[in-house]
Short mmCIF file of C-alpha atoms in Angstrom, two decimals:
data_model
loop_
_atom_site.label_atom_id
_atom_site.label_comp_id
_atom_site.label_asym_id
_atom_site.label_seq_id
_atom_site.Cartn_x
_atom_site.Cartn_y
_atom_site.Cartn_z
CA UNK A 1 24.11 28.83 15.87
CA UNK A 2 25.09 32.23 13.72
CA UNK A 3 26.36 32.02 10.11
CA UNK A 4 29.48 33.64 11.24
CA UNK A 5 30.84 29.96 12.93
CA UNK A 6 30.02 28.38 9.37
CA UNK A 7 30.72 30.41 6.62
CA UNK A 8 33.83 30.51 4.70
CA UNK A 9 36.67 33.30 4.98
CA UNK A 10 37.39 35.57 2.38
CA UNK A 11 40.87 33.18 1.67
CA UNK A 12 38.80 29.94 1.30
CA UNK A 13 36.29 30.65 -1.71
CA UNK A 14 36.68 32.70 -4.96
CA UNK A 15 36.63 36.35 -5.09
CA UNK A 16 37.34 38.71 -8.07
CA UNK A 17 37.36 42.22 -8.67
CA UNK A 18 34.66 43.51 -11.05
CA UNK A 19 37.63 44.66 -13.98
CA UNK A 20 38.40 40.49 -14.27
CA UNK A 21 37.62 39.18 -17.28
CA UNK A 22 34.99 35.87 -17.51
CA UNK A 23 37.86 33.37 -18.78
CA UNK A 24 39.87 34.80 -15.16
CA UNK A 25 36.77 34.32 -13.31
CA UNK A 26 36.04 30.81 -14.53
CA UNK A 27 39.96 29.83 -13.71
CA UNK A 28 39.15 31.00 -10.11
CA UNK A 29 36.36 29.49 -9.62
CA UNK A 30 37.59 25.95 -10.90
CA UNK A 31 40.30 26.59 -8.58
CA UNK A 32 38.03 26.08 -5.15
CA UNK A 33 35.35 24.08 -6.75
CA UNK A 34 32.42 25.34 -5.04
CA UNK A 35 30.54 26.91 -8.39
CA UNK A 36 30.36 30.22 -7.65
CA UNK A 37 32.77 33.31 -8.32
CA UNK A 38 31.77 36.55 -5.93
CA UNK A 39 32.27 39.79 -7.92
CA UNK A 40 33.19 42.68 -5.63
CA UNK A 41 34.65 46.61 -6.17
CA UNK A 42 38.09 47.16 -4.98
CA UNK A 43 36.58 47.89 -1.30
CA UNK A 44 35.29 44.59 -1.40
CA UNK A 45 31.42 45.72 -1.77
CA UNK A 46 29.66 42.82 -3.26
CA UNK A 47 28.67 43.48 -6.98
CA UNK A 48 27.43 40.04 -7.44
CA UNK A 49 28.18 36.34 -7.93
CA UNK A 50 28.12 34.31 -10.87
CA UNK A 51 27.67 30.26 -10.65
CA UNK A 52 28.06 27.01 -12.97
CA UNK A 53 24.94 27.61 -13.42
CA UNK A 54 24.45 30.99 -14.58
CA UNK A 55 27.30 30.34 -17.05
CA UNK A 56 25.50 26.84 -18.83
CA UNK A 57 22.26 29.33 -18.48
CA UNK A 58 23.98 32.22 -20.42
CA UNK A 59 25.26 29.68 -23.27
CA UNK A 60 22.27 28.44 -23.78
CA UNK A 61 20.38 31.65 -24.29
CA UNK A 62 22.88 33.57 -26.27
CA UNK A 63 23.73 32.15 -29.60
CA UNK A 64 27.79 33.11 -29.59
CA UNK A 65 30.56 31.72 -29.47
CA UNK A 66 32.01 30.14 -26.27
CA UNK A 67 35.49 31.74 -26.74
CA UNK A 68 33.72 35.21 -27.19
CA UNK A 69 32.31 35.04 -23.55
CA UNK A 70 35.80 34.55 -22.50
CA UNK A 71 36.80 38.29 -22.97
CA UNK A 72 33.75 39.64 -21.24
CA UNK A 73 33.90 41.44 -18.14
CA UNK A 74 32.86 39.08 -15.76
CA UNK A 75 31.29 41.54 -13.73
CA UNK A 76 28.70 41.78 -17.25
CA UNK A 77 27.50 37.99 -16.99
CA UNK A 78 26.61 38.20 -13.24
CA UNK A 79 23.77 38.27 -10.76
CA UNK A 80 23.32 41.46 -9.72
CA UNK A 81 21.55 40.89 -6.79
CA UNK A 82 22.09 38.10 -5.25
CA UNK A 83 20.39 36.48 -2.16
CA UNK A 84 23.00 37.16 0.67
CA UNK A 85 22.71 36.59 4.48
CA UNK A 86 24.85 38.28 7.20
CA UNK A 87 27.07 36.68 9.58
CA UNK A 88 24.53 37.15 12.83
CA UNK A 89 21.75 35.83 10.90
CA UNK A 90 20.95 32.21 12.81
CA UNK A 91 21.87 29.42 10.49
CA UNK A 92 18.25 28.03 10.55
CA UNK A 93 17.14 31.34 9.16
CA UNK A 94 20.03 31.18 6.20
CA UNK A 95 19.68 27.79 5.65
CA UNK A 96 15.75 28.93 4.75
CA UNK A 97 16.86 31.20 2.67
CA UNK A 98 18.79 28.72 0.87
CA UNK A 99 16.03 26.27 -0.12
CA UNK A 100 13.23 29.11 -0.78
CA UNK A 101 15.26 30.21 -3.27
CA UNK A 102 17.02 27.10 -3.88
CA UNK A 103 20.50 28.29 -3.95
CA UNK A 104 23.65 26.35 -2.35
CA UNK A 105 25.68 29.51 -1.67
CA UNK A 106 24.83 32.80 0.67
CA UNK A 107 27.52 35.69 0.17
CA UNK A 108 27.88 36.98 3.78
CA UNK A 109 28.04 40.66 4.02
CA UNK A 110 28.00 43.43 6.42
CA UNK A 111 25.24 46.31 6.96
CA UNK A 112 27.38 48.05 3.67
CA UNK A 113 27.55 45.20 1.66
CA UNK A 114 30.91 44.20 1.89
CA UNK A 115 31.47 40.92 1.26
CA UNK A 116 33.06 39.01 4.37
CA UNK A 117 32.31 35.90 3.35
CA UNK A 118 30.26 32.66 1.87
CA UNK A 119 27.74 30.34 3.26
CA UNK A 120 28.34 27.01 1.87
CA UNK A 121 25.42 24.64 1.99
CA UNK A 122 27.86 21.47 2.66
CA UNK A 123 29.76 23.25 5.88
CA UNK A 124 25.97 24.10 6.89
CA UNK A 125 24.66 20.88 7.06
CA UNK A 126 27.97 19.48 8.05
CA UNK A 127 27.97 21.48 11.23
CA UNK A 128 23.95 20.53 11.74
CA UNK A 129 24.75 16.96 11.95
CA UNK A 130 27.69 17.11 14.00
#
């Protein structure tokens, strides 16, 4: 089985364009409730992703006000390079990639980076079992 008959479409998980603010990203984000916001250029090239946990990671380390985050690029707060996967990449093989680096989420790209969609560890296992 290929991450491409997994993986979420572009419609079904959050996506934001690297200009969006943190407090925008955030509201996306809760919006699907997976934990992670993709960050990509107006072409859709993948910038980078930021999750829950990056944000409680980012509080923690810098000693500022919460509201003061809010008016950050988002885009400024994210993982630059992410772990991705691409949509032919056997689901075995992504769902690896998942544990080694003990992540729940793959962005999918293409060979250019462009961000076609997201792995999901819960649809992964979901379709294992069925």
């Amino acid at each position: 089985m290929e991450v491409k008959q997994v993986m979420l479409n572009l419609t079904q998980f959050p996506v934001v364009l690297e200009k969006t603010i943190l407090k925008e990203a955030l509201e996306e984000m809760d919006k699907y409730g997976l934990g992670i916001v993709c960050i990509v250029k107006n072409d859709d090239k993948l910038l980078g992703i930021i999750t829950d946990g990056d944000i409680r990671r980012k509080l923690l380390k810098f000693q500022k006000p919460f509201s003061s985050f809010y008016i950050d690029n988002a885009v400024d707060h994210c993982i630059n390079d992410p772990v991705i996967c691409y949509s032919n990449d056997s689901l075995k093989k992504a769902i690896s990639l998942m544990g080694k680096n003990e992540v729940w989420d793959l962005p999918v790209v293409d060979k250019n980076k462009k961000l076609i969609g997201l792995l999901h560890l819960h649809q992964a296992i979901s379709k294992i079992l069925i």
